[in-house]
Coordinates of C-alpha atoms in Angstrom, one line a residue:
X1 CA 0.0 0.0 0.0
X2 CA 2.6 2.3 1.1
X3 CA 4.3 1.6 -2.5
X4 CA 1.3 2.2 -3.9
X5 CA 0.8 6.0 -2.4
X6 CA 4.7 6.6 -3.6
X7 CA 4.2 5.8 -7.3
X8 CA 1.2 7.8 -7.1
X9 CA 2.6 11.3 -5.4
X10 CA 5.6 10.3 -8.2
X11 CA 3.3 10.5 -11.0
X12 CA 1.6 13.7 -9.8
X13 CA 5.0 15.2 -9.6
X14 CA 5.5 14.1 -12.8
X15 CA 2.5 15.3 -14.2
X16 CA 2.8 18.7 -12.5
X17 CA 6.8 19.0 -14.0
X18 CA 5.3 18.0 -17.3
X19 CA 1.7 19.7 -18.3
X20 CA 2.2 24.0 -17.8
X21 CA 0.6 24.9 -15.0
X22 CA -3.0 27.4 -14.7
X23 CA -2.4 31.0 -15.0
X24 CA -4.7 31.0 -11.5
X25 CA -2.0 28.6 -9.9
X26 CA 0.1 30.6 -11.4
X27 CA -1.2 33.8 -10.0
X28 CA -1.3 31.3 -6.6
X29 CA 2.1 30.7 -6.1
X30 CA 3.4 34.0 -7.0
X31 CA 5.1 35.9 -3.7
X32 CA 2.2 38.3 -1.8
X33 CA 2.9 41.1 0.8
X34 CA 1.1 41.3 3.7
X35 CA 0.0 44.7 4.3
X36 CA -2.1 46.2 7.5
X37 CA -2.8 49.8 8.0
X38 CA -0.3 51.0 4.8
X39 CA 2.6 49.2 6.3
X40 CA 4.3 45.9 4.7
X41 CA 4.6 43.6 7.4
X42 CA 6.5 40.0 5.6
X43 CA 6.5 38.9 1.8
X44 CA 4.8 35.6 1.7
X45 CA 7.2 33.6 -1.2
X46 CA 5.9 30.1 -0.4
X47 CA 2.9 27.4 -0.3
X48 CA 2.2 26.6 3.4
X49 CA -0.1 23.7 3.9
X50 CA -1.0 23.6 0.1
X51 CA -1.6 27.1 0.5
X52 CA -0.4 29.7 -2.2
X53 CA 1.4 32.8 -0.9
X54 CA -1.6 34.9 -1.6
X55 CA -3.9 33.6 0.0
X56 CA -1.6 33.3 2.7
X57 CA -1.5 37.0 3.2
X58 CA -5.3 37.7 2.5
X59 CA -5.8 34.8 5.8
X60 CA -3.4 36.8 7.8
X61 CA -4.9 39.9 7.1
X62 CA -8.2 38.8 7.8
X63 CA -6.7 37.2 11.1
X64 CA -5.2 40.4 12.3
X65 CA -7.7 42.8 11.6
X66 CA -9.7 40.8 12.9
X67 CA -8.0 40.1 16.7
X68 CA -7.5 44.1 16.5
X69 CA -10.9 44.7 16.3
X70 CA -12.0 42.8 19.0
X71 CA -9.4 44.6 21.2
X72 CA -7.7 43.1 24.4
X73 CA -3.8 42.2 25.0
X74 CA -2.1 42.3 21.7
X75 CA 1.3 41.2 22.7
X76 CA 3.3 40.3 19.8
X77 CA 5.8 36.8 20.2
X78 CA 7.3 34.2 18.1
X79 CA 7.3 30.9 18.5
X80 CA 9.6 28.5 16.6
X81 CA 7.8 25.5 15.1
X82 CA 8.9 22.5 12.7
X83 CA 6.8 23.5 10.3
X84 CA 8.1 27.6 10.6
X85 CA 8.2 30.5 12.7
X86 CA 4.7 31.5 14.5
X87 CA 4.2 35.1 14.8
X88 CA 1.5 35.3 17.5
X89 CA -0.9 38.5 18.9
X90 CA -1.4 37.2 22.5
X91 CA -2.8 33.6 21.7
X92 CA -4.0 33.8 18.4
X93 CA -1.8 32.9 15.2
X94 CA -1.3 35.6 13.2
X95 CA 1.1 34.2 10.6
X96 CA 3.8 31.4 9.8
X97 CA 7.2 32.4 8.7
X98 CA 8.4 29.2 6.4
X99 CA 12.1 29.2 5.5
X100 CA 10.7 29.6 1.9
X101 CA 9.9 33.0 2.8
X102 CA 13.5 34.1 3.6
X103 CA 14.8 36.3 1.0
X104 CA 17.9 34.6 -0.6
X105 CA 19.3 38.2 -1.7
X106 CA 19.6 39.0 2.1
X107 CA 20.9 35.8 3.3
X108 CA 18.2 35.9 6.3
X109 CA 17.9 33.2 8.4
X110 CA 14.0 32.5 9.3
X111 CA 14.3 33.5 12.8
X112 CA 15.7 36.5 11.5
X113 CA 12.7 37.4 9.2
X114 CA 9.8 36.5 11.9
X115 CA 11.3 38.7 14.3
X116 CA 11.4 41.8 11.7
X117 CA 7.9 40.5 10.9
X118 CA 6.9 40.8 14.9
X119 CA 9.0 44.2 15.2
X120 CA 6.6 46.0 12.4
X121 CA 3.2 44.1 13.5
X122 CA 3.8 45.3 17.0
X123 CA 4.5 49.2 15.3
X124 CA 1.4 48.5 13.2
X125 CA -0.7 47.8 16.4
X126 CA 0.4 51.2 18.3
X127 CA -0.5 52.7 15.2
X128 CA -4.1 51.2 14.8
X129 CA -4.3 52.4 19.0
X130 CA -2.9 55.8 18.2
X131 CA -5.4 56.5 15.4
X132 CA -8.2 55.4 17.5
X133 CA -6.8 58.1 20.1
X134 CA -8.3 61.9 19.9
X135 CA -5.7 63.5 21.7
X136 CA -3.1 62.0 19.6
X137 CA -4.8 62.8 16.4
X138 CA -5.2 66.6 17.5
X139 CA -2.0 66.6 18.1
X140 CA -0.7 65.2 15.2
X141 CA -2.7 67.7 13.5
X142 CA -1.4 70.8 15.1
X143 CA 2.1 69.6 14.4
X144 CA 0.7 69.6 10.8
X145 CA -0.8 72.9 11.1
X146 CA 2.4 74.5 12.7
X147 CA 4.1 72.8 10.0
X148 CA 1.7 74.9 7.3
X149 CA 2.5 78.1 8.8
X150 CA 6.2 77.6 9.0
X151 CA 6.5 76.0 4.8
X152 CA 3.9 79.1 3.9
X153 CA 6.3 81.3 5.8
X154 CA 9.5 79.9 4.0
X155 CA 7.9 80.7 0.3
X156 CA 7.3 84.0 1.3
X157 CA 10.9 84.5 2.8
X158 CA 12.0 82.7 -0.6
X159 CA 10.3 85.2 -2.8
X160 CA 11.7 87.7 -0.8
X161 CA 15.0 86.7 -1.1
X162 CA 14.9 85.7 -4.9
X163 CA 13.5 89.5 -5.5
X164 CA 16.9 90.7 -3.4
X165 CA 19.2 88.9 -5.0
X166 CA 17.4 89.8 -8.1
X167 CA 18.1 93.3 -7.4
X168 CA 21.8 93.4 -5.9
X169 CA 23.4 90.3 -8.7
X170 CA 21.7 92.3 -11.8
X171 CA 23.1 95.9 -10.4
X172 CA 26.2 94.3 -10.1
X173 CA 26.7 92.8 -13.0
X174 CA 25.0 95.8 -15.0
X175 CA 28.1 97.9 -13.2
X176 CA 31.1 95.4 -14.1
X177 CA 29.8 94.7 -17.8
X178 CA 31.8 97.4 -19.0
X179 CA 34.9 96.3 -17.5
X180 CA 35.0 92.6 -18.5
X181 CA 36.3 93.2 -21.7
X182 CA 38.6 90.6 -23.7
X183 CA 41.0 92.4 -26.5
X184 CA 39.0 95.5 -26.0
X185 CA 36.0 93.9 -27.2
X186 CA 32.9 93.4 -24.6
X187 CA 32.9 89.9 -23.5
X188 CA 29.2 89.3 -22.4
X189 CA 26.0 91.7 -23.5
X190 CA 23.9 93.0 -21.1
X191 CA 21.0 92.2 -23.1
X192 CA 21.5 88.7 -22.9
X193 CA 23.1 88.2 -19.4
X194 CA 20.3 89.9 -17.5
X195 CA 17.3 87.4 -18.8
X196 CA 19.7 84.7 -18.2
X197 CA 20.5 85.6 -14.5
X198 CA 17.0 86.4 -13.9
X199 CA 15.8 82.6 -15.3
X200 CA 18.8 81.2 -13.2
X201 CA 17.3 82.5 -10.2
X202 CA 13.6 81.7 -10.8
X203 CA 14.7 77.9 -11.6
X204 CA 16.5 77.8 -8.3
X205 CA 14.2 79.5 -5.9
X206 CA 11.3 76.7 -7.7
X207 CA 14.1 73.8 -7.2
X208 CA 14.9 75.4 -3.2
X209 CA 10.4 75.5 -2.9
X210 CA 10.3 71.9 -4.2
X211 CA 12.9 70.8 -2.0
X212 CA 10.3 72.4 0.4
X213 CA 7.3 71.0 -0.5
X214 CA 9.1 67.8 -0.7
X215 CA 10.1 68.1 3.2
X216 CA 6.5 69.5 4.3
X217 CA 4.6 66.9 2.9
X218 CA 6.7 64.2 4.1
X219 CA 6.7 65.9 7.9
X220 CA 2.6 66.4 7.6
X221 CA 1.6 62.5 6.4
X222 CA 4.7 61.3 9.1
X223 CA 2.1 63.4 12.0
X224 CA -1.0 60.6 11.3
X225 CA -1.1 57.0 11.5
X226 CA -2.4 56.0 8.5
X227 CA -0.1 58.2 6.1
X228 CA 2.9 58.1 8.4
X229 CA 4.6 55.0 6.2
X230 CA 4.0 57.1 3.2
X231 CA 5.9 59.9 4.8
X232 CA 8.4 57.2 5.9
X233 CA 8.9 56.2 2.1
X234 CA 9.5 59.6 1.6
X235 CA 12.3 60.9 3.8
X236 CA 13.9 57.3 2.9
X237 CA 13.7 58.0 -0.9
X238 CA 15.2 61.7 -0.2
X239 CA 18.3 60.1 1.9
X240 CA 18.8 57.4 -0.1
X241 CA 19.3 60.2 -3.3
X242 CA 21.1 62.2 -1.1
X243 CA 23.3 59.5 0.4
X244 CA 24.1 58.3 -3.5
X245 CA 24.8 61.9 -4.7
X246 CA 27.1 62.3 -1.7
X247 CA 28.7 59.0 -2.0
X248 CA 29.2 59.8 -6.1
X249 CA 30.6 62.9 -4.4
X250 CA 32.6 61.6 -2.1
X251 CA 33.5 58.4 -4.4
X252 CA 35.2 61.0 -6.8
X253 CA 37.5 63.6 -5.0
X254 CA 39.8 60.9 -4.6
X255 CA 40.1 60.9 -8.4
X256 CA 39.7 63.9 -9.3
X257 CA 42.5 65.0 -6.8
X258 CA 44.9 63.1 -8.6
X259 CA 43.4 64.6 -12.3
X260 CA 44.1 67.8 -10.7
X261 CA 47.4 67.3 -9.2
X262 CA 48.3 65.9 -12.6
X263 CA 47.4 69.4 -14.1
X264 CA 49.1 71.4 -11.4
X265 CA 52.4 69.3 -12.2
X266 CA 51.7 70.1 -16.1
X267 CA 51.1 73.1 -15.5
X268 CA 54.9 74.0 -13.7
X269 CA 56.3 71.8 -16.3
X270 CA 55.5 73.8 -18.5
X271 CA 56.1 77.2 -17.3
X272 CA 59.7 75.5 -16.4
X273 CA 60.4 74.4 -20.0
X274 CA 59.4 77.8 -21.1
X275 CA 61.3 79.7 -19.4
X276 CA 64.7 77.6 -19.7
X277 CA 63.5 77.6 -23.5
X278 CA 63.5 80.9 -23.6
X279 CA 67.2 81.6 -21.3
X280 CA 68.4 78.9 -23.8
X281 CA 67.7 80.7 -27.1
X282 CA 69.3 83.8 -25.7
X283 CA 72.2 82.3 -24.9
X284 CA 75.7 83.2 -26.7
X285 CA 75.5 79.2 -28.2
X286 CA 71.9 78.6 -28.4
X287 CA 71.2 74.9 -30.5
X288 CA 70.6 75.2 -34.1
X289 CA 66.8 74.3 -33.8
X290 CA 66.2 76.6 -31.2
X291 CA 66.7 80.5 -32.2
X292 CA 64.1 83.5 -31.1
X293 CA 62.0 83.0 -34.4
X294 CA 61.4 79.4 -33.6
X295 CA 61.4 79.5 -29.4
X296 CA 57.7 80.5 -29.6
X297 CA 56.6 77.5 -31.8
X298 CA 59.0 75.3 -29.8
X299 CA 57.3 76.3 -26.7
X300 CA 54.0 75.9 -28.3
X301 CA 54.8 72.5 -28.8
X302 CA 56.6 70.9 -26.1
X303 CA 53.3 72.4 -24.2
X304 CA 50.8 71.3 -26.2
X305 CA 53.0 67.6 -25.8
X306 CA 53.2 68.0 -22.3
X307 CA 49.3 69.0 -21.6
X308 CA 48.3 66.3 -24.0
X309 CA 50.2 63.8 -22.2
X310 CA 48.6 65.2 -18.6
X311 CA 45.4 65.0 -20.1
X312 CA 45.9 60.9 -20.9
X313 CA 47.3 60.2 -17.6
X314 CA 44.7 62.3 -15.8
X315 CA 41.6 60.6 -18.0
X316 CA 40.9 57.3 -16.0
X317 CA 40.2 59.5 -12.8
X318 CA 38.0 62.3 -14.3
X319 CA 34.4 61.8 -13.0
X320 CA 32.5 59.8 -15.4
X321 CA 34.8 58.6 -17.7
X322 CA 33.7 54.8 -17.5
X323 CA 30.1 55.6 -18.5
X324 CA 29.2 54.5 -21.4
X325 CA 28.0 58.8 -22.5
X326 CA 31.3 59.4 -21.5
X327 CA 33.0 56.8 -23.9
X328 CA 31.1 57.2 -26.9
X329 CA 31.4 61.1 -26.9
X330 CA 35.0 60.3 -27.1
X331 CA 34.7 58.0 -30.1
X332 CA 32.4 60.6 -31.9
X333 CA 35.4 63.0 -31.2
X334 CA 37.7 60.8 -32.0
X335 CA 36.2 59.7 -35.6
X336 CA 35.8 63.2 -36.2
X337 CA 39.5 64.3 -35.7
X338 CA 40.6 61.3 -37.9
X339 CA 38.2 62.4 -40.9
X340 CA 38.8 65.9 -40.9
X341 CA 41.9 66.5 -39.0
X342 CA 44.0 65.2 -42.1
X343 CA 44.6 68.4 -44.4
X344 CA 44.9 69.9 -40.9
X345 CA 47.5 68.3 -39.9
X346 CA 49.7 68.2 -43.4
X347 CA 49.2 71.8 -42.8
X348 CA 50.5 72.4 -39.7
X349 CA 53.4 70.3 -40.6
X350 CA 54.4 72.5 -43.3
X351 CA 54.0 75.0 -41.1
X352 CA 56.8 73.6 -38.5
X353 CA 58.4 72.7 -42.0
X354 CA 59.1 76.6 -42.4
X355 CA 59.8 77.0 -39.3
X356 CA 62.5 75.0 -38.3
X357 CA 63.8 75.4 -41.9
X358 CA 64.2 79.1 -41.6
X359 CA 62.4 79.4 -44.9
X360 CA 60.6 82.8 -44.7
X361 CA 60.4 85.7 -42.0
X362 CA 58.6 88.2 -41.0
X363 CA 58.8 91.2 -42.9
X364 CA 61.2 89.5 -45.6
X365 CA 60.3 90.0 -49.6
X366 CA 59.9 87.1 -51.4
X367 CA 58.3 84.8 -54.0
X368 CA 56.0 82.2 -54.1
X369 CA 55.3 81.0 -56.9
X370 CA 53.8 83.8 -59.3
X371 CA 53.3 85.4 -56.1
X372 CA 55.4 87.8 -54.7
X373 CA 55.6 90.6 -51.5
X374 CA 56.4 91.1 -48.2
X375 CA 55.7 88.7 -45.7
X376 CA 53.3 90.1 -42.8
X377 CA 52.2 86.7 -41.1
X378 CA 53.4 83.2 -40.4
X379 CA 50.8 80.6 -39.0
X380 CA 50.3 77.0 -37.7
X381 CA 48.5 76.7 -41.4
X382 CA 48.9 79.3 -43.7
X383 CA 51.4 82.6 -44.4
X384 CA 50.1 86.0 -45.3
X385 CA 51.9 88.0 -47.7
X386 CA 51.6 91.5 -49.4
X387 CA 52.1 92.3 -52.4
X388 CA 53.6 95.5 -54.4
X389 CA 50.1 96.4 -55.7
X390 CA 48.8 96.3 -51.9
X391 CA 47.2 93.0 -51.6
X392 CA 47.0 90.7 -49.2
X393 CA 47.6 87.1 -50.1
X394 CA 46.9 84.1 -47.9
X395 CA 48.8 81.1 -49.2
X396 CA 48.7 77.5 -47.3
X397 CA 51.8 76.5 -45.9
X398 CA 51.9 73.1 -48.2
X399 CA 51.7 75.0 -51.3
X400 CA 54.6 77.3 -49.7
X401 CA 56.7 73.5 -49.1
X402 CA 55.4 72.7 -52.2
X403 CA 57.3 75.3 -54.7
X404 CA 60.2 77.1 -55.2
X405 CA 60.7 80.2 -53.0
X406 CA 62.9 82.9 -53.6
X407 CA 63.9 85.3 -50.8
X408 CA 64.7 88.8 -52.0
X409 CA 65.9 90.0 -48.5
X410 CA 68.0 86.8 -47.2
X411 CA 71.1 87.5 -48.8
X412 CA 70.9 91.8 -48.4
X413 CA 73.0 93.7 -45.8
X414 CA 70.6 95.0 -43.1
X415 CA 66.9 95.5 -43.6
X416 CA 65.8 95.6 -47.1
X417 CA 65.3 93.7 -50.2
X418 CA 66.7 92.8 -54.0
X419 CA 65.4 93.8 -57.2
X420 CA 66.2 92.3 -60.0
X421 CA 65.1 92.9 -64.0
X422 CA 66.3 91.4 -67.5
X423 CA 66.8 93.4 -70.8
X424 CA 67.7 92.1 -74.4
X425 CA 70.0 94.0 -76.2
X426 CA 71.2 93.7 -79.9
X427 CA 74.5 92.2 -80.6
X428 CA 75.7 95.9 -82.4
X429 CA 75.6 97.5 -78.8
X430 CA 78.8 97.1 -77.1
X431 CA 77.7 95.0 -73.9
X432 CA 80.1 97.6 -71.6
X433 CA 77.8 100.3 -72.6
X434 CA 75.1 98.4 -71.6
X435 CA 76.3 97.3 -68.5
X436 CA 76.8 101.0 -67.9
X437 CA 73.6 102.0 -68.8
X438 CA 71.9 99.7 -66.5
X439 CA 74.2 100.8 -63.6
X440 CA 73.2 104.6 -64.5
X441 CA 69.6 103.7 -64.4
X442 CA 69.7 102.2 -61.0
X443 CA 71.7 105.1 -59.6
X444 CA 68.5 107.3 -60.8
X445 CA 66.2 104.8 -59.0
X446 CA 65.5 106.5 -55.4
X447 CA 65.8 103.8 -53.0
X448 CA 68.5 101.3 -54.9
X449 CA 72.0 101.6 -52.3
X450 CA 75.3 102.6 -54.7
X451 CA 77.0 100.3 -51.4
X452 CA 76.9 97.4 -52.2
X453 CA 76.9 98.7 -55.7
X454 CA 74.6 97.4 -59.0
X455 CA 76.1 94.2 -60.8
X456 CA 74.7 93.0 -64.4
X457 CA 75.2 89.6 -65.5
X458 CA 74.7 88.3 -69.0
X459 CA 72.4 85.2 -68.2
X460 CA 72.3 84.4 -72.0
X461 CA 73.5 84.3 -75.7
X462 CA 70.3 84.2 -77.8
X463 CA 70.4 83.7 -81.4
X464 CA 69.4 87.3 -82.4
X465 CA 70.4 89.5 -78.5
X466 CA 72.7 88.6 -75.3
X467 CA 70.8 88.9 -72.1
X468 CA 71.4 91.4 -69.5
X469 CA 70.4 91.0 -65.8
X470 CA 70.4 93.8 -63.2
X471 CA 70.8 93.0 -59.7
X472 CA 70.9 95.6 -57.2
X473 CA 69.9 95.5 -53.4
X474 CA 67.2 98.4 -52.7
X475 CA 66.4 99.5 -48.8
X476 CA 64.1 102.6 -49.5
X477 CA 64.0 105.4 -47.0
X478 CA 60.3 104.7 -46.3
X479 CA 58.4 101.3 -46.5
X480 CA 57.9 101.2 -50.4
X481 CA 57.0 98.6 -52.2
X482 CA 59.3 96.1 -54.3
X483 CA 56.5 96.7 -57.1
X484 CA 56.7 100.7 -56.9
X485 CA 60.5 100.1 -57.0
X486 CA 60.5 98.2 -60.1
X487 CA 58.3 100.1 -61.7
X488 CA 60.4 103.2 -61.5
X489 CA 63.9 101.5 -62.2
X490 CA 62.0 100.3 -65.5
X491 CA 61.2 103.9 -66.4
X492 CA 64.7 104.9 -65.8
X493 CA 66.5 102.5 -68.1
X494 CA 63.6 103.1 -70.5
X495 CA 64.8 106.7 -70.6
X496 CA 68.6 106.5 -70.0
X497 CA 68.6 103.7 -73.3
X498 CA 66.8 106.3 -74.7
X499 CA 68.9 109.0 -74.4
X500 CA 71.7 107.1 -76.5
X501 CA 70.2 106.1 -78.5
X502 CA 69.8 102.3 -78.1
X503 CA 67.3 99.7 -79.1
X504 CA 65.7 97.6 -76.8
X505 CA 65.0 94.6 -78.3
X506 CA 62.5 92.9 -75.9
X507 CA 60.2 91.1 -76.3
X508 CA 60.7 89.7 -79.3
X509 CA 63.2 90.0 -82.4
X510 CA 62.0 89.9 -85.2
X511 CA 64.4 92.1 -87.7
X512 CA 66.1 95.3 -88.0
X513 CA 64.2 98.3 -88.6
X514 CA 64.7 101.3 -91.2
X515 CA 64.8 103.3 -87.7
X516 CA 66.0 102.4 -84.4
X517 CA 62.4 101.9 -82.6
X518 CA 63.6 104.4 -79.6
X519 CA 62.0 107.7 -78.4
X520 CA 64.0 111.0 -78.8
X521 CA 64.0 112.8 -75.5
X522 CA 61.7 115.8 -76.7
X523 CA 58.8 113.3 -77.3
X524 CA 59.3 112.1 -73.3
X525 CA 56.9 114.6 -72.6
X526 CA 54.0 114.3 -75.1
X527 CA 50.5 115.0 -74.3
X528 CA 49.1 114.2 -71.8
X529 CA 52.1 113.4 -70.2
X530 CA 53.7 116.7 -67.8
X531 CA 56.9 116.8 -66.7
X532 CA 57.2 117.1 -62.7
X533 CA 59.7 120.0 -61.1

């Protein structure tokens, strides 16, 4: 027989394991919270008895409610038991603690839970006596009341407040507007700072009166029985928030005390290097690569190395910089750089290319190219230039590493520039009279030195004319252009060849004329042209 009943319970088992169970028994088995007077008292998370876990609770609940309304001794014990923990209200049985009810998270032991279970049931009865008590509840609500007077009493001193600080922040910033000023220009508007002030101080008297509310509300349902766990839920939600914001808080100085002391140590780093940079390029032996045109960039970039480098090291302690936000903003930044950053950088390397190469200067006349003029400004990415005619020319610094450059002031004695121009000459004309008309026409020039003095080179033997080359180095009293230079020492040697008499025979040769095509000094001056005094 016995056999008998154990092949049976195994085939209901077996039946239960293998056909899906009701959504009722379902529903049944699920864990249930027994709650009395708005207070959880235990979380019922097994069958007792055949009994689901809801039920469970509604049968306790009944039970207790019950045994309080008939009144009487309601002291609260527990009793251990093979079957569980009894949680009794003087002799009746309220509820069975079963060590299926234990929460595993906690790692409670079922004496453990019953005697929680007992601790709130006995709280819950004081509370069912105190609301049943007059003098408690008028007391309860004049501690509300009080509680009114003092939160109405706080708005009011918060308007008041708000509108002060209104007043004094906005008059003081209206009187230092004019004085925060950044390269003369006014750093902030006043037209746009005041509404912005104002709004900051509206969002933080309503986040300072909600923080108020909050507190009032929670003090005025704590007063009365029956609301007082919802004020309890309350408070606890406001210090756990406050306890994780101050432990994030707390949680990061540590870090962010070493990020900063990683900065402070860049920081004198750097000021060291630059001023032992700047010692060693005024030295009498400075280095080759170090000189006072290229110290600047040189300091530029052994801080931008050195801050770089600070800001790797200092990166896993910033706040936030394992969340996930944190990560992918620096991917986004990251794929960015590497798309766009690539002209940008071949830039700024020919930009150190020139630098370190001694290629150009400031104020130096040269040419790039077809371009040609003074140099004005040298950049991370491109060089300005001016030319004779008064433009201003902005030319990237890899086209500049990317073409011949000639410098018309490198090779000059002191502060100026060279000018240069080619003539074509017959093969009749002696070449010493043309060598010594070119050298007469540069002595006319204004501007062109006579120390060192004017050479001309014959650069070639054509077929049909030699050609002459002047070179002569030209530091004008006042800043004149090359261009306006040029321009006169080409009207000199048109004049000067004129006045002997010689043919130029630019730009092209193509015989020799019945006349020598040159103007006679009486025609210099023919209408509209006037001669100057």
């Amino acid at each position: 027989m016995t056999a008998l009943l154990r092949l049976f319970a195994i085939v209901l088992l077996a039946a239960g394991a293998w056909f899906p169970a009701t959504a009722a028994e379902q529903a049944s088995r699920a864990e249930a919270t027994l709650s009395i007077f708005n207070r959880d008292i235990v979380t019922f998370r097994s069958d007792f008895l055949g009994i689901g876990p809801a039920a469970r609770a509604a049968r306790a609940k009944a039970t207790i409610e019950d045994t309080l309304k008939r009144g009487g001794d309601h002291a609260v014990s527990v009793k251990e038991n093979p079957e569980g923990q009894l949680v009794l209200m003087g002799e009746t049985l309220a509820f069975v603690v079963t060590p299926g009810d234990v929460d595993a998270l906690r790692q409670q032991k079922p004496a453990e839970a019953a005697a929680d279970a007992a601790r709130r049931l006995e709280q819950v009865i004081a509370e069912t006596q105190e609301a049943r008590n007059l003098e408690a509840i008028f007391k309860g609500a004049a501690w509300a009341g009080a509680a009114t007077a003092v939160f109405i009493a706080l708005l009011v001193g918060i308007n008041r407040v708000r509108d002060w600080i209104s007043r004094t922040l906005l008059a003081f910033a209206a009187r230092k507007m004019g004085t925060l000023k950044l390269g003369g220009a006014q750093v902030l508007e006043i037209g746009y700072l005041i509404p912005v002030l104002r709004r900051t101080l509206i969002a933080l008297a309503w986040a300072l009166v909600a923080l108020v509310a909050y507190e009032w509300l929670s003090f005025v349902l704590s007063r009365f029985p029956y609301t007082r766990p919802w004020g309890e839920r309350l408070n606890e939600y406001f210090l756990s928030v406050a306890v994780q914001v101050g432990g994030s808080i707390l949680g990061a100085i540590p870090g962010l005390g070493v990020a900063i002391a990683i900065f402070l140590l860049a920081r004198f780093t750097v000021t060291f290097l630059g001023r032992f940079l700047e010692r060693l390029s005024r030295a009498s032996a400075p280095p080759e690569w170090l000189g006072p045109d290229t110290m600047p960039t040189t300091r530029r970039l052994i801080s931008i190395g050195i801050w770089l480098f600070a800001l790797a090291m200092a990166y896993p302690y910033l706040p936030g910089a394992e969340t996930e936000a944190f990560k992918g903003l620096s991917v986004l930044v990251g794929l960015m750089i590497s798309l766009g950053a690539s002209s940008i950088v071949g830039q700024a390397a020919s930009g150190l290319i020139l630098t370190y190469t001694r290629t150009l200067h400031v104020g130096e006349y040269v040419r790039i190219g077809e371009n040609e003029g003074t140099v004005m400004r040298m950049g991370a990415f491109t060089t300005t230039i001016r030319t004779g005619l008064g433009e201003e020319l902005t030319i990237p610094n890899s086209l500049i590493t990317a073409s011949v450059t000639k410098n018309y002031s490198r090779v000059v004695r002191g502060q100026g520039f060279v000018v240069d121009t080619t003539v074509t000459i017959g093969y009749d004309t002696p070449w010493r009279q043309v060598e010594a008309m070119l050298k007469e026409a540069a002595r006319r020039t204004p501007g062109i030195l006579d120390n060192p003095s004017p050479h001309v080179f014959q650069t070639g033997l054509s077929d049909f004319y030699p050609e002459y080359r002047l070179v002569a180095q030209a530091v004008p009293h006042e800043p004149r252009p090359r261009a306006e230079v040029l321009s006169v020492l080409h009207a000199n040697i048109q004049d000067v060849f004129n006045e002997y008499g010689v043919q130029i025979m630019s730009p092209h040769y193509l015989g020799d004329p019945a006349q020598a095509k040159v103007v006679p000094p009486a025609d210099w001056y023919a209408a509209p042209a006037q001669k100057k005094d």
